[in-house]
mmCIF file of C-alpha atoms in Angstrom:
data_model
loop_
_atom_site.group_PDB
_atom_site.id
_atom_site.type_symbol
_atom_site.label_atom_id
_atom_site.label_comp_id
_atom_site.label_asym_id
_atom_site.label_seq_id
_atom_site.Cartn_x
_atom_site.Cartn_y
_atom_site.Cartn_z
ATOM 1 C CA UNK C 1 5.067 35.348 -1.700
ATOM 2 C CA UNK C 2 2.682 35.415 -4.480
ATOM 3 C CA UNK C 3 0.762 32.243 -5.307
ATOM 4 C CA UNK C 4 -0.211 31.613 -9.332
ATOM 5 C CA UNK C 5 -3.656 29.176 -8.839
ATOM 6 C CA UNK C 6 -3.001 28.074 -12.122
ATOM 7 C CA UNK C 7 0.623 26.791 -11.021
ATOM 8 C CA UNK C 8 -0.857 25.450 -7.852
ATOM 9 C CA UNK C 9 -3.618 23.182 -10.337
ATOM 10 C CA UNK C 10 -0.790 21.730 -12.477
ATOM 11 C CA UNK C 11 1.583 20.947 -9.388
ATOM 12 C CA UNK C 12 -1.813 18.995 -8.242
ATOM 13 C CA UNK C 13 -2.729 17.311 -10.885
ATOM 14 C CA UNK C 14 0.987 16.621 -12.023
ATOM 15 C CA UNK C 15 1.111 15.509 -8.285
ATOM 16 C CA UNK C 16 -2.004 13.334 -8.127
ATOM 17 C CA UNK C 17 -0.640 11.477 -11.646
ATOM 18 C CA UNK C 18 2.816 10.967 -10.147
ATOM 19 C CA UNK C 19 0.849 9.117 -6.899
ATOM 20 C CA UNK C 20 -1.243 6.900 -9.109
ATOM 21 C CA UNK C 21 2.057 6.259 -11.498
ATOM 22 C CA UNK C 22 4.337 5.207 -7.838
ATOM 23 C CA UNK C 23 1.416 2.897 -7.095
ATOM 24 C CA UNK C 24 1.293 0.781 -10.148
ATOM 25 C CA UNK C 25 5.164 0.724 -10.335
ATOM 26 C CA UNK C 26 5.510 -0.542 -7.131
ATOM 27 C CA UNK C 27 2.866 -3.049 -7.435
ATOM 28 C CA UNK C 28 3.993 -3.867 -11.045
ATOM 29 C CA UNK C 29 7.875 -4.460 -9.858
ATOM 30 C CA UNK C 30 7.080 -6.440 -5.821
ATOM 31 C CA UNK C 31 4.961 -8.960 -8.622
ATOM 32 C CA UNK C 32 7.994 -9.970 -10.088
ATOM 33 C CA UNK C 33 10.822 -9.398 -7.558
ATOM 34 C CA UNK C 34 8.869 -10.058 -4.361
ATOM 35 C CA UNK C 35 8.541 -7.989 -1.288
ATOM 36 C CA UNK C 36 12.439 -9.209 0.228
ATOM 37 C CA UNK C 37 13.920 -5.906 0.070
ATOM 38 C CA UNK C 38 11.416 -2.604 -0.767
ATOM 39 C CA UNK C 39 12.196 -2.696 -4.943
ATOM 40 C CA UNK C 40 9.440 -1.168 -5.374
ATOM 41 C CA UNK C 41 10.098 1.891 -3.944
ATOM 42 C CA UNK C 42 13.628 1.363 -5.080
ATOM 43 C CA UNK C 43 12.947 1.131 -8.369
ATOM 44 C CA UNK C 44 10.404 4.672 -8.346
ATOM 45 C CA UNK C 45 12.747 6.582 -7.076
ATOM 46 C CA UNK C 46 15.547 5.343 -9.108
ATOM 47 C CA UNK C 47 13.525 5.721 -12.184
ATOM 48 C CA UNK C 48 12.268 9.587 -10.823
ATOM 49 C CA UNK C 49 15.610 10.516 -9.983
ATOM 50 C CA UNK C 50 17.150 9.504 -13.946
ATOM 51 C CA UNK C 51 14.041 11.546 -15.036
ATOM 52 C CA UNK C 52 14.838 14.663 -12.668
ATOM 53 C CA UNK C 53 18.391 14.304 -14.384
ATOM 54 C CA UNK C 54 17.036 14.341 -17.695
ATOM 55 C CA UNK C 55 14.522 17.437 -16.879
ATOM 56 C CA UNK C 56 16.482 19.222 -15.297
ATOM 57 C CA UNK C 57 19.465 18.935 -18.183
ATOM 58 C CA UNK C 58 17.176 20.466 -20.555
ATOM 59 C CA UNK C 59 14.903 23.267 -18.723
ATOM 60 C CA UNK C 60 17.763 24.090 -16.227
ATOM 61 C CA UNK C 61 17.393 24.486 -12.621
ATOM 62 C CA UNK C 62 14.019 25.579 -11.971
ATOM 63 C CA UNK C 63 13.137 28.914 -11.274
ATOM 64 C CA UNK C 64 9.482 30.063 -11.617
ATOM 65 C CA UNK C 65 10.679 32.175 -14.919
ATOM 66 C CA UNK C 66 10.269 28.845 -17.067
ATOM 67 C CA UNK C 67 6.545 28.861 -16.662
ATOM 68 C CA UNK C 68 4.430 26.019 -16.458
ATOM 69 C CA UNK C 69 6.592 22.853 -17.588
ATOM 70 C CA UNK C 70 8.525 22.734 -14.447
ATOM 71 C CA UNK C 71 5.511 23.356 -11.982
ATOM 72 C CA UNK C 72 4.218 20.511 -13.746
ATOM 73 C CA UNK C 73 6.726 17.703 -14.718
ATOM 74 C CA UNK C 74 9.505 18.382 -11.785
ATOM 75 C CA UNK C 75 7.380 19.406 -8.801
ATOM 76 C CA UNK C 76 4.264 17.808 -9.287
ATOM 77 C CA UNK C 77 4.430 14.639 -11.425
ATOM 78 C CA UNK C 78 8.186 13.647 -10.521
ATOM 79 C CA UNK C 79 7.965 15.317 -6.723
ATOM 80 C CA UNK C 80 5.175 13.183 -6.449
ATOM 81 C CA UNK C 81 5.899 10.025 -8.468
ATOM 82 C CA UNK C 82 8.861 9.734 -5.546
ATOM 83 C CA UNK C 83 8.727 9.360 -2.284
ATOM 84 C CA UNK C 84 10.640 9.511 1.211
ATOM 85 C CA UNK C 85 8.285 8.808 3.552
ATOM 86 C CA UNK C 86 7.840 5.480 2.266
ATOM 87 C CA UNK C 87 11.861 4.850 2.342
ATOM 88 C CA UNK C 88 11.688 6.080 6.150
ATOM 89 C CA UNK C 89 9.252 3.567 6.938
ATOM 90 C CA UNK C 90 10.310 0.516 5.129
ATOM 91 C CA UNK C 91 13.905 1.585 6.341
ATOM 92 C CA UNK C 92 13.094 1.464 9.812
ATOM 93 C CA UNK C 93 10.522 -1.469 9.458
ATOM 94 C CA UNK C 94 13.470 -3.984 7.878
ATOM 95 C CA UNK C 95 15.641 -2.279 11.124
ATOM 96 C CA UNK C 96 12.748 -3.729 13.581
ATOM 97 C CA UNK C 97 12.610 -6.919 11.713
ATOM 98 C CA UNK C 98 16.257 -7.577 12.502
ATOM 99 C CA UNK C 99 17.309 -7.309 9.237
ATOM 100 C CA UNK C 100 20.423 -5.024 9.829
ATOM 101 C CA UNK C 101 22.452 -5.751 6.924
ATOM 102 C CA UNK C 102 18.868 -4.989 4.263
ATOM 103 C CA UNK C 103 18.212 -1.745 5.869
ATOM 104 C CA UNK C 104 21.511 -0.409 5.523
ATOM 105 C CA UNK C 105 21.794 -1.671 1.760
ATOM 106 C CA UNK C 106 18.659 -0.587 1.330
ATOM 107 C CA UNK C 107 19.327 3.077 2.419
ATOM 108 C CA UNK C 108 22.869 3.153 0.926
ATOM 109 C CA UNK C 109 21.456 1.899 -2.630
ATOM 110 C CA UNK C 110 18.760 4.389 -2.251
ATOM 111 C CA UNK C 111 21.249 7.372 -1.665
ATOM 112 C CA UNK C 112 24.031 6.347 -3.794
ATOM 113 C CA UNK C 113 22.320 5.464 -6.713
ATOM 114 C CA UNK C 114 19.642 7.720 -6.891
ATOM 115 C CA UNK C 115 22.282 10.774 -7.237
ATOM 116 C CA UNK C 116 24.226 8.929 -10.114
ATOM 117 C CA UNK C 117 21.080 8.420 -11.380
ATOM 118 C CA UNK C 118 19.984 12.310 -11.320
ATOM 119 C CA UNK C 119 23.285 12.871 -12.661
ATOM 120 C CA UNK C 120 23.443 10.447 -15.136
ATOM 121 C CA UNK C 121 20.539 11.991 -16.083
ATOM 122 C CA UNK C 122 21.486 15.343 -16.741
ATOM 123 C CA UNK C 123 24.790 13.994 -18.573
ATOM 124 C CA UNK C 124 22.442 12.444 -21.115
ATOM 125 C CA UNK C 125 20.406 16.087 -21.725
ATOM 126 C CA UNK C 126 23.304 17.193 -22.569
ATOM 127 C CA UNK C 127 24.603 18.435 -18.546
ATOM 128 C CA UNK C 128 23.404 21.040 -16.188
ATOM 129 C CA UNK C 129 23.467 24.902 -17.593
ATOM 130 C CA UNK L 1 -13.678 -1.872 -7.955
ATOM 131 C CA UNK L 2 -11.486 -1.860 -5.003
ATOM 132 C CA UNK L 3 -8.344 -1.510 -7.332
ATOM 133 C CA UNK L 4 -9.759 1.509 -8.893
ATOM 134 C CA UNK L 5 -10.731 3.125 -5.400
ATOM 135 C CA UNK L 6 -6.828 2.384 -4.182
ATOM 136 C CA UNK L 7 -5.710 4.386 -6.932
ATOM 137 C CA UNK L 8 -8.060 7.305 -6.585
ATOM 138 C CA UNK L 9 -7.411 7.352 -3.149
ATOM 139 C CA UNK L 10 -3.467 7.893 -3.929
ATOM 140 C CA UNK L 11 -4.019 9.919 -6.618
ATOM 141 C CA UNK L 12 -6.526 12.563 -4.389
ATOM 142 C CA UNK L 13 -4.073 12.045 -1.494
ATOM 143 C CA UNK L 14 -0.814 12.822 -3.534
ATOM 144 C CA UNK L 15 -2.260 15.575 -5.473
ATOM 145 C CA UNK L 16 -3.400 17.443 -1.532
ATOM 146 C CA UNK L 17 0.578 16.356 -0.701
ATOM 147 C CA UNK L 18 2.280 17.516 -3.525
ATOM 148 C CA UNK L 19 0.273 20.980 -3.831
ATOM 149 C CA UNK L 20 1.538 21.771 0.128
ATOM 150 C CA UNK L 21 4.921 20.525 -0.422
ATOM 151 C CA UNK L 22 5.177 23.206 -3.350
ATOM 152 C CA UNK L 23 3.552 25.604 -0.646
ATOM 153 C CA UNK L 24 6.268 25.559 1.845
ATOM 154 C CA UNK L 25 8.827 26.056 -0.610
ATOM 155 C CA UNK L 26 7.140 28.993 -1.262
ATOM 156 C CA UNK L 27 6.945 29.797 2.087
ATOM 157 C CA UNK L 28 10.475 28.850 3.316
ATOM 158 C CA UNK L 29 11.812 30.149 -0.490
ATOM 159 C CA UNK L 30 15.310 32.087 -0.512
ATOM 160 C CA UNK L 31 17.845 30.646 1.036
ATOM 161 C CA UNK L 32 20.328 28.718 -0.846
ATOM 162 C CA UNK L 33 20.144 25.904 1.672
ATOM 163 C CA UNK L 34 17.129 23.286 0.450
ATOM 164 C CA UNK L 35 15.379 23.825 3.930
ATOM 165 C CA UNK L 36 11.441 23.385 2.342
ATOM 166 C CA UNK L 37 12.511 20.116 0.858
ATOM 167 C CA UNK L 38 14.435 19.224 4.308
ATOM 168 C CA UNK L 39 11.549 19.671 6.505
ATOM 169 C CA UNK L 40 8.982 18.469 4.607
ATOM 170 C CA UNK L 41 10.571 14.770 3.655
ATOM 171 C CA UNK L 42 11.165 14.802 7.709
ATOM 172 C CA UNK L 43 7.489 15.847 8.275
ATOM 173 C CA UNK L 44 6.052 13.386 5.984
ATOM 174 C CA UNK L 45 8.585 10.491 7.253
ATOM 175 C CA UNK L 46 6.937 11.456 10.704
ATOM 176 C CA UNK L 47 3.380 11.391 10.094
ATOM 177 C CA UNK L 48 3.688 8.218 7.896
ATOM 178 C CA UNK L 49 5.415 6.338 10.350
ATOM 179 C CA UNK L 50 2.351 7.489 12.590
ATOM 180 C CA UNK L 51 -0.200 6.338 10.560
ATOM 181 C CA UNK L 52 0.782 2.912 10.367
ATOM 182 C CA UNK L 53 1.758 2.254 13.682
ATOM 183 C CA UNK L 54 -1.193 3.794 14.602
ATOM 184 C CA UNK L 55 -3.194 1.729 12.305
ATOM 185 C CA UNK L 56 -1.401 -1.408 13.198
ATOM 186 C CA UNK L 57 -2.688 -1.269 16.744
ATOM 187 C CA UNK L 58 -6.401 -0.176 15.784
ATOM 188 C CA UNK L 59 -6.773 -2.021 12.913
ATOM 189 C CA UNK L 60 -9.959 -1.691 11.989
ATOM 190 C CA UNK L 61 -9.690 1.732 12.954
ATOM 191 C CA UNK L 62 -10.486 5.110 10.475
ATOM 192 C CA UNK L 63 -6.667 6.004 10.292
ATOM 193 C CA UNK L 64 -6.731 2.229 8.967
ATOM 194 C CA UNK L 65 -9.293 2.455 6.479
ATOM 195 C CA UNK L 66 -7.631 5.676 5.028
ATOM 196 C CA UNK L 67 -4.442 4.553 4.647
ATOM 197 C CA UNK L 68 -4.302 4.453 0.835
ATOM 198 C CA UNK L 69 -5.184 7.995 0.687
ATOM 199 C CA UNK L 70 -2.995 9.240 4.054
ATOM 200 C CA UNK L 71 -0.011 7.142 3.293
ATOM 201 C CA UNK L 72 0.522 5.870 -0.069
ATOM 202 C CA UNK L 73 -1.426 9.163 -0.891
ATOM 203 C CA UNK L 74 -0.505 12.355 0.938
ATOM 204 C CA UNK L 75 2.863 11.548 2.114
ATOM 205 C CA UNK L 76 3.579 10.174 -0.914
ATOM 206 C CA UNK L 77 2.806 13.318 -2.875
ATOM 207 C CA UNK L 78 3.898 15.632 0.371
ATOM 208 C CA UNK L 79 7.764 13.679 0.703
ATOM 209 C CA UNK L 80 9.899 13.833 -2.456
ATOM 210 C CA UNK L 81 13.128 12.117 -3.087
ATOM 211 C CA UNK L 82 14.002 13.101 -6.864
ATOM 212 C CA UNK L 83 13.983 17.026 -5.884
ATOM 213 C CA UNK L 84 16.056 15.644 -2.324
ATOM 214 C CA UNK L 85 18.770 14.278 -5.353
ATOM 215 C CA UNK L 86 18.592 17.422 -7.897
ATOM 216 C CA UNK L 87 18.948 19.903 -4.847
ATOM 217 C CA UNK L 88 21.776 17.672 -3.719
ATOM 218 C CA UNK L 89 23.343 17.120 -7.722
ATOM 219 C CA UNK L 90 22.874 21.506 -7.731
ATOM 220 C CA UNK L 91 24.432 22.089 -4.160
ATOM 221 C CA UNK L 92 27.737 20.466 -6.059
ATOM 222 C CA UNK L 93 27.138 21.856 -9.378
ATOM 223 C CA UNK L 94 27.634 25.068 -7.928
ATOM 224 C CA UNK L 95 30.558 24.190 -6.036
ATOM 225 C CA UNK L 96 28.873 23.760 -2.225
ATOM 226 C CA UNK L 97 30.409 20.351 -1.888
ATOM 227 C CA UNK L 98 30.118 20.529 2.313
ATOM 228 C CA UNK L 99 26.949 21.883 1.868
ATOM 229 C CA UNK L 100 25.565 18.983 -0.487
ATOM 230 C CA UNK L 101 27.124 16.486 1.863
ATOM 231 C CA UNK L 102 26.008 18.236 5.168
ATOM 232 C CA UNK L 103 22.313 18.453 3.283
ATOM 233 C CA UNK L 104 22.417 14.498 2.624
ATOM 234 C CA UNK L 105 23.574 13.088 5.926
ATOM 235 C CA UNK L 106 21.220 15.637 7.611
ATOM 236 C CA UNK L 107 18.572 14.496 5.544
ATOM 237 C CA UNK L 108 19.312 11.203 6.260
ATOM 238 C CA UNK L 109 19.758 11.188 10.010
ATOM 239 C CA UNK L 110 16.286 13.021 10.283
ATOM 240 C CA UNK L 111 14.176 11.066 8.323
ATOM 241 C CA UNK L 112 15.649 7.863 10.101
ATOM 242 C CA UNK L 113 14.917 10.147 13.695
ATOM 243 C CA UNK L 114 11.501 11.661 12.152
ATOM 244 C CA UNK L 115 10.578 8.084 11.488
ATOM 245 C CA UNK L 116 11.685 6.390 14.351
ATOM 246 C CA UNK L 117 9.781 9.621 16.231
ATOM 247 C CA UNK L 118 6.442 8.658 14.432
ATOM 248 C CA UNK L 119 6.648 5.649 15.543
ATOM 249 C CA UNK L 120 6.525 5.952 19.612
ATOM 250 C CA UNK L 121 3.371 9.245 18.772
ATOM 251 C CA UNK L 122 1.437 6.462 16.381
ATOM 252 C CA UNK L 123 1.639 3.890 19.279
ATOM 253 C CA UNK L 124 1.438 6.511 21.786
ATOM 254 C CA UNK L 125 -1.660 7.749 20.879
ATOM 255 C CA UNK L 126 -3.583 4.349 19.603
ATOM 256 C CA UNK L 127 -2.664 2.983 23.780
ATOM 257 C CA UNK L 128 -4.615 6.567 24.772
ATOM 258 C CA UNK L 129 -7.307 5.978 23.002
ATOM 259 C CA UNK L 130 -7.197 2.854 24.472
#
């Protein structure tokens, strides 16, 4: 395995942008639809996953070949903009609250949607090569 | 100031995540099943889950104080559900419909487990410290 350090600083600093760019989403969307069910998060990965779609619709599926664009936008800035650990946790948090019915919505919104959305996505670039 | 500090915080911490993610897939890189991605969202579910039941019994505690940058931060950056969806949308693209299916519900069920896991070692360990 060879490792390019150039590659590794754009996947960083795409990956520190994404972080900052999840945190003012999610604070920007629980201001104005509350904190009942996780939108935040909801909405950032909904809104990462349409952008995946579009990316990957017009570089094509990765590959190290395409230089420094995907490094950049799809593993660091997207890969980082999203999350799952976040999901796991306010998943299982809504579960110990109780509140059954939220936490399977919750994870079944997450799931469904956020493929359509990656696929969606790519249909709008024009599909996947 | 303390808005500014949140966001470095996340920003350092997802920037340290996202650079190691992109290391294991290097390091687990070749088969056509999305293990990297697999193991690492399961990891990261883990050790976030940790951290805040951890935190949530030592609350004024350094794991607490860190959060920003261990939670919101590094397992923010280090978990990733937009390349979880493209692997998934590419499993089927190419055909691998039982394999796109197996790699979502196994995703799923070990985040949920991973999480659930995290949990018990966060509280675990803040009761032995005592």
């Amino acid at each position: 395995m060879s490792i390019d350090p150039l590659v590794l600083l754009v996947v960083a600093g795409g990956g520190g942008l994404g972080g900052m760019a999840r945190l003012a989403v999610g604070n920007l969307v629980a201001r104005y639809l509350g904190a009942g069910l996780p939108w935040g998060t909801l909405v950032v990965n909904l809104s990462g996953a349409l952008l995946m779609g579009l990316a990957a619709g017009m570089l094509g599926l990765s590959g190290p070949e395409t230089g420094l664009t995907w490094p950049l936008l799809a593993i660091g800035l997207l890969g980082g903009y999203t999350t799952v650990s976040t999901f796991s946790l306010q998943t299982l948090t809504l579960w110990q609250q109780r509140r059954k019915a939220a936490a399977l919505g919750y994870v079944a919104l997450t799931l469904g949607a956020g493929v359509a959305a990656l696929a969606v996505g790519a249909w709008l670039a024009g599909g996947l090569p | 100031m303390i808005v500014w500090r949140a966001y470095a915080a996340v920003g350092v911490g997802s920037a340290l995540g996202s650079t190691l993610r992109y290391l294991v897939s290097l390091a687990l890189a070749g088969p056509a099943f999305p293990w990297a991605t697999l193991a690492v969202n399961a990891l990261g579910s883990w050790l976030i889950v940790g951290f805040a039941a951890y935190a949530a019994r030592r609350t004024r505690g350094r794991v607490a104080s860190w959060q920003p940058f261990l939670a919101g931060g590094f397992c923010g950056g280090f978990t990733t559900f937009s390349l979880f969806g493209l692997e998934t949308l590419a499993l089927m693209h190419q055909g691998h419909r039982a394999a796109a299916l197996g790699y979502v519900v196994a995703s799923l069920l070990l985040w949920l487990v991973a999480a659930w896991a995290g949990h018990r070692t966060g509280q675990w360990l803040a009761a032995a410290r005592g």
